[in-house]
CSV table of C-alpha atoms in Angstrom, one decimal:
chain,number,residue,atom,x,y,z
A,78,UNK,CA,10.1,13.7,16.3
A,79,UNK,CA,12.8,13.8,13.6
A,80,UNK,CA,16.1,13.9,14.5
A,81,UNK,CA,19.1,15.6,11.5
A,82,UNK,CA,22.8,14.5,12.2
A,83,UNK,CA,25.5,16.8,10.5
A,84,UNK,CA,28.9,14.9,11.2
A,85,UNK,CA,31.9,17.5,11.6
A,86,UNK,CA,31.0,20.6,13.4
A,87,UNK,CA,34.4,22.0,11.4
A,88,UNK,CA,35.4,20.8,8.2
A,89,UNK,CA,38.4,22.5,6.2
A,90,UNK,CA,39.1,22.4,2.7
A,91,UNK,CA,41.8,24.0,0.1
A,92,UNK,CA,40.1,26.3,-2.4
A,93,UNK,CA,39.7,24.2,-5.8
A,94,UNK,CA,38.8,20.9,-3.6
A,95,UNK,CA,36.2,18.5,-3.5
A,96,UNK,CA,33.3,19.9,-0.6
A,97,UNK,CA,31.7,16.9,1.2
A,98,UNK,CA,29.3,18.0,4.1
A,99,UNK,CA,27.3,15.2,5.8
A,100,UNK,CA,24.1,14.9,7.1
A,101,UNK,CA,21.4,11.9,8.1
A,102,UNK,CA,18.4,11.7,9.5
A,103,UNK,CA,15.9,9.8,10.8
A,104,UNK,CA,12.6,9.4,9.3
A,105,UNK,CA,10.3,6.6,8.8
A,106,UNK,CA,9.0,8.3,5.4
A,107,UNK,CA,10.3,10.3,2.9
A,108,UNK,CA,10.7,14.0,3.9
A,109,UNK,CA,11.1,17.2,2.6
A,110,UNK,CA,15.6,17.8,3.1
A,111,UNK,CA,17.1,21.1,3.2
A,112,UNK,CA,20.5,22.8,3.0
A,113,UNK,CA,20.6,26.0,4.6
A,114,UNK,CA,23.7,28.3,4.6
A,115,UNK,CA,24.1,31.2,6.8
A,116,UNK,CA,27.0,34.0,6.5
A,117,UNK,CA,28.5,35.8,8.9
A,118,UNK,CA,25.7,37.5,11.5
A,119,UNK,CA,23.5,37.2,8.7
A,120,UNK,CA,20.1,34.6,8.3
A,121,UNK,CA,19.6,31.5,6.5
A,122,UNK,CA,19.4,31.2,3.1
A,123,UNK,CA,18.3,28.1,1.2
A,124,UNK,CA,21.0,26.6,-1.5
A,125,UNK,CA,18.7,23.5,-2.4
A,126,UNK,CA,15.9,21.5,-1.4
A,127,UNK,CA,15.0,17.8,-2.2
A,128,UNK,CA,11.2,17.0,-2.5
A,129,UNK,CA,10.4,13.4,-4.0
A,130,UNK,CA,11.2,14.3,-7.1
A,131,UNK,CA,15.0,13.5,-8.7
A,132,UNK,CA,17.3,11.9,-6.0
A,133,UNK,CA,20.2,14.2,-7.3
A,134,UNK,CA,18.8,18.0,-6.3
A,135,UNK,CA,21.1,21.3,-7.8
A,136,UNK,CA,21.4,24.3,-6.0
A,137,UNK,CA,22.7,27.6,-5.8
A,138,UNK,CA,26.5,28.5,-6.1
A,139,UNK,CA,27.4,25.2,-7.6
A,140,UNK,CA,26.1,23.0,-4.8
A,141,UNK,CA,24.2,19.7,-5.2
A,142,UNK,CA,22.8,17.3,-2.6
A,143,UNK,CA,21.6,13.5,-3.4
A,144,UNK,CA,19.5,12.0,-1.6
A,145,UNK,CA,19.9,8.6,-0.4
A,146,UNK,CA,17.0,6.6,1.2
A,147,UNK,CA,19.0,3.5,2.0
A,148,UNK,CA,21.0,5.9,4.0
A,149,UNK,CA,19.1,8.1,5.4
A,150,UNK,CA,21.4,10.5,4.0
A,151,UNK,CA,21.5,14.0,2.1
A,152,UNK,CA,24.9,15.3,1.9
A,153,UNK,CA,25.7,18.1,0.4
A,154,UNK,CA,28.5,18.4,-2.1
A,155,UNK,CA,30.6,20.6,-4.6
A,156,UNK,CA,33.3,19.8,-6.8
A,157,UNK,CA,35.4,23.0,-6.4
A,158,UNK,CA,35.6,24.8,-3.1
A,159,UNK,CA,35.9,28.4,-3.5
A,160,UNK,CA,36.7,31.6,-0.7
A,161,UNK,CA,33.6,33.1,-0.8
A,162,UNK,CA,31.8,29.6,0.1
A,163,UNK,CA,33.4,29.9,3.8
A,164,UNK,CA,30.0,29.7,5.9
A,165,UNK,CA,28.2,28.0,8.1
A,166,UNK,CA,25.5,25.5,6.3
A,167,UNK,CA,22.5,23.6,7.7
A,168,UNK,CA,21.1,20.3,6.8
A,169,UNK,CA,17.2,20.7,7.9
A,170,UNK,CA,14.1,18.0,7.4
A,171,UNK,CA,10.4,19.2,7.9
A,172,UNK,CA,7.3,16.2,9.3
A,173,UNK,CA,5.4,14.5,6.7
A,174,UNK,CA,3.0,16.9,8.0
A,175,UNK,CA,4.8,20.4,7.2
A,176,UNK,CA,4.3,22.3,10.4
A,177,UNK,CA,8.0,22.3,11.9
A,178,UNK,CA,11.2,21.6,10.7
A,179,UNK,CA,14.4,20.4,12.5
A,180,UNK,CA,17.6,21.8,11.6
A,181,UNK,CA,21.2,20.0,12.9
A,182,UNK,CA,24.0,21.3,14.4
A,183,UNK,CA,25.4,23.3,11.6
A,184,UNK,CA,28.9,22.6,9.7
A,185,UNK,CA,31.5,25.2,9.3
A,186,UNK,CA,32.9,25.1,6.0
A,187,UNK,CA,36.8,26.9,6.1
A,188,UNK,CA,38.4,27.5,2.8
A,189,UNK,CA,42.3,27.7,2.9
A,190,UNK,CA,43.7,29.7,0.4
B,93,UNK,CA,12.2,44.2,-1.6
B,94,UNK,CA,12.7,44.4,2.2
B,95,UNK,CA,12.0,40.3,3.1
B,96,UNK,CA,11.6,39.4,6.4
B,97,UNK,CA,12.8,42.5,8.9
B,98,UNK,CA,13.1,41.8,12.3
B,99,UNK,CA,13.8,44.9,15.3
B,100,UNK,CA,15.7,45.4,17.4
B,101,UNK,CA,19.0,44.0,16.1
B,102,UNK,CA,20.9,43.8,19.5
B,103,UNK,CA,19.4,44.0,23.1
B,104,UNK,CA,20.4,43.9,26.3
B,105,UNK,CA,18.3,43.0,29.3
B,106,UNK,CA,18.9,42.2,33.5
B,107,UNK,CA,17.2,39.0,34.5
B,108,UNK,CA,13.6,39.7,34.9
B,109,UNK,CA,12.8,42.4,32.8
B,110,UNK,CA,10.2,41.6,29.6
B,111,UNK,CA,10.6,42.5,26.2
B,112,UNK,CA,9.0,42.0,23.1
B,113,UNK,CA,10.6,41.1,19.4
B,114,UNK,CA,9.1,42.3,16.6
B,115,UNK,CA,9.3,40.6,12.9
B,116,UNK,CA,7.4,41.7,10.0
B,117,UNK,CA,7.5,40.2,6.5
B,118,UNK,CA,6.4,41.8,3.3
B,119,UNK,CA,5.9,38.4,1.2
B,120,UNK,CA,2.5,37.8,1.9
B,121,UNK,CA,3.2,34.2,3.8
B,122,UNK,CA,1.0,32.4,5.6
B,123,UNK,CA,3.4,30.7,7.5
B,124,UNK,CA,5.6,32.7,10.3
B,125,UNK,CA,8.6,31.1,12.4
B,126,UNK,CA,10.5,31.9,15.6
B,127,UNK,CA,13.9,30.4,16.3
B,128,UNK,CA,16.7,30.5,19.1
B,129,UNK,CA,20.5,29.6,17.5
B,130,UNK,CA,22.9,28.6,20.3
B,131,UNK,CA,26.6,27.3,19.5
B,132,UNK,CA,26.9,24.1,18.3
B,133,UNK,CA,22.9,23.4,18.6
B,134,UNK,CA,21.4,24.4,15.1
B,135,UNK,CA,18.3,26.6,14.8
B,136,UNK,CA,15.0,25.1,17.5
B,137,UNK,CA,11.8,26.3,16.8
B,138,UNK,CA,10.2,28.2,19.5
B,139,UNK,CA,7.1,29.1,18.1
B,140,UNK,CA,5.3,29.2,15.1
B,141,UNK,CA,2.4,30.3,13.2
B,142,UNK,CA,0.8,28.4,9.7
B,143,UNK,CA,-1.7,30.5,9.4
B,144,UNK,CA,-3.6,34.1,10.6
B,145,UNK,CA,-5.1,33.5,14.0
B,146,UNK,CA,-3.0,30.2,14.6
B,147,UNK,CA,-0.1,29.8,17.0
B,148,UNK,CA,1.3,26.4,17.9
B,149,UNK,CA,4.7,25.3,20.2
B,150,UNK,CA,7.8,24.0,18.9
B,151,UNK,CA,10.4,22.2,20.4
B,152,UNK,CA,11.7,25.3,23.2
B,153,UNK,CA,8.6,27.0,24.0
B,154,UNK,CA,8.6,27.9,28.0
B,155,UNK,CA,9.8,31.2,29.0
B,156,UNK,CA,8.3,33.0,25.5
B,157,UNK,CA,5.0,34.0,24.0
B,158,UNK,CA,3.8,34.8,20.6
B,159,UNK,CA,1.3,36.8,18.9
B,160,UNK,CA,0.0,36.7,15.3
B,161,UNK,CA,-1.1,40.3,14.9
B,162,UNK,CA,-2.1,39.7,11.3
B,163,UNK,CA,-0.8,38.3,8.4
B,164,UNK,CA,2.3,40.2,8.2
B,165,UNK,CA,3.6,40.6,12.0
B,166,UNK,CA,4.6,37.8,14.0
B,167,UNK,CA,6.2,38.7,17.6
B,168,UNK,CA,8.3,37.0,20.3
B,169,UNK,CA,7.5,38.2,24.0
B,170,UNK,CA,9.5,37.6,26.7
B,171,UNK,CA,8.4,38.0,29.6
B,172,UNK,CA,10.6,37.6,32.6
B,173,UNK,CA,13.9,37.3,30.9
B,174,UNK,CA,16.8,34.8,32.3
B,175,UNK,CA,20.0,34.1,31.2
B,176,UNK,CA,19.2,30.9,29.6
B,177,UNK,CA,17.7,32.9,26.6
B,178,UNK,CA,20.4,35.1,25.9
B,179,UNK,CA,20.6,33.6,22.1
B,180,UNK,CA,20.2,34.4,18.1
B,181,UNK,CA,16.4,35.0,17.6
B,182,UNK,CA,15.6,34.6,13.9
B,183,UNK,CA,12.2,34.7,12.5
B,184,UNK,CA,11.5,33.0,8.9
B,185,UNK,CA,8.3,33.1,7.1
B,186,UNK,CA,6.9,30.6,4.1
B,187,UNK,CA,4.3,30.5,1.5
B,188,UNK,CA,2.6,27.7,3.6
B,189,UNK,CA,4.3,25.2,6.0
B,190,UNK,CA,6.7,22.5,4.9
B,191,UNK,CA,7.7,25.5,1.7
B,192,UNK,CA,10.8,27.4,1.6
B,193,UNK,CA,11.9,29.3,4.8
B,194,UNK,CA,13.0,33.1,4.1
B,195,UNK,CA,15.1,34.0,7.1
B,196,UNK,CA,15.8,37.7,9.1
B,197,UNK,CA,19.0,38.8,9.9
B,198,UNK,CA,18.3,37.9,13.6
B,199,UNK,CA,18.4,39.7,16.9
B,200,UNK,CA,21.2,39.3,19.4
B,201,UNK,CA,20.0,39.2,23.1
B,202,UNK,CA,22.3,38.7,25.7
B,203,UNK,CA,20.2,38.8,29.6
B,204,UNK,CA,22.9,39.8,32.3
């Protein structure tokens, strides 16, 4: 079974910093990576999603991901933080197959004014 | 453009009793989720469904059942509730399996 890592249950930033959230995960071939983020009692909603294609995948809301084999890594990143990006965010991976997807632990993200 | 809707939105149960969640989505997916969110422990899959007619387990599946009623409904049943499942339930649907996941807005159980 895959396995998805998300280092820092808590990670706090200034508004106009850099954003780093981590995540890794174990897979002996290439999956399909997600970043979820989820609001306040709200659901998931997807900011970006890598799928073989470029190793550098955009997202919503100025967010960006790049995926790094060697690692085993697809952390998410975005130069700026702002207020409104103060949320909880998921790094998932589905099987080679498809049929289920393992999410991690979840990050959340705290913007200081 | 109503997504994924899943009822109730908050429930309270005593240990034993059964109840039944309910999540329909309007998207036409073929692919239908259900997931438990506990503190620190992500989203696990409970259940899901890739197709009409086809129910498979996930990673947490004891204590719950599942029906696919058709394409649009997928349901979560418990049937003698304990406190170990007092949780977020969210259900997701996807175009097909491995596609992007379109989340409800959850249900909050607690089971006294």
């Amino acid at each position: 079974a895959q396995s998805v890592t998300q280092l820092g249950s808590h990670v706090s930033v200034s508004e106009g910093a850099l954003v780093l959230l981590r995540c890794n995960y174990s897979s002996s071939v290439p999956p399909y990576l997600f970043w979820y983020v989820q609001y306040p009692n709200q659901g998931l909603q997807l900011l970006l999603k890598y799928t073989s294609a470029a190793t550098l995948v955009k997202g919503i809301n100025g967010f960006e991901a790049e995926f790094k084999k060697s690692e085993t890594s697809f952390h998410l990143t975005k130069p700026s933080a702002h207020m409104s990006d103060a949320a909880e965010y998921f790094c998932a991976v589905s099987e080679y197959n498809f049929n289920k997807f393992y999410f991690g632990s979840g990050t959340k993200l705290n913007v200081k004014p | 453009n109503a997504g994924v809707t899943q009822t109730p939105k908050f429930q309270v149960l005593k240990t034993g009793q059964s109840m039944t969640l309910q999540c329909a989505q309007d998207m036409n997916h073929n692919s239908m989720y259900w997931y438990r969110q506990d503190p620190g422990m992500g989203l696990r899959l409970i259940y899901y469904s890739a197709s009409e007619g086809t129910t498979d387990k996930g990673e947490v599946p004891n204590g719950y059942n599942v029906s696919r009623l058709n394409k649009r409904e997928f349901s979560l049943r418990l049937e003698s509730a304990a406190p170990s499942q007092t949780s977020v339930y969210f259900c997701a649907s996807s175009e097909a399996t491995g596609n992007i996941q379109y989340f409800g807005a959850g249900t909050r159980l607690s089971v006294l």
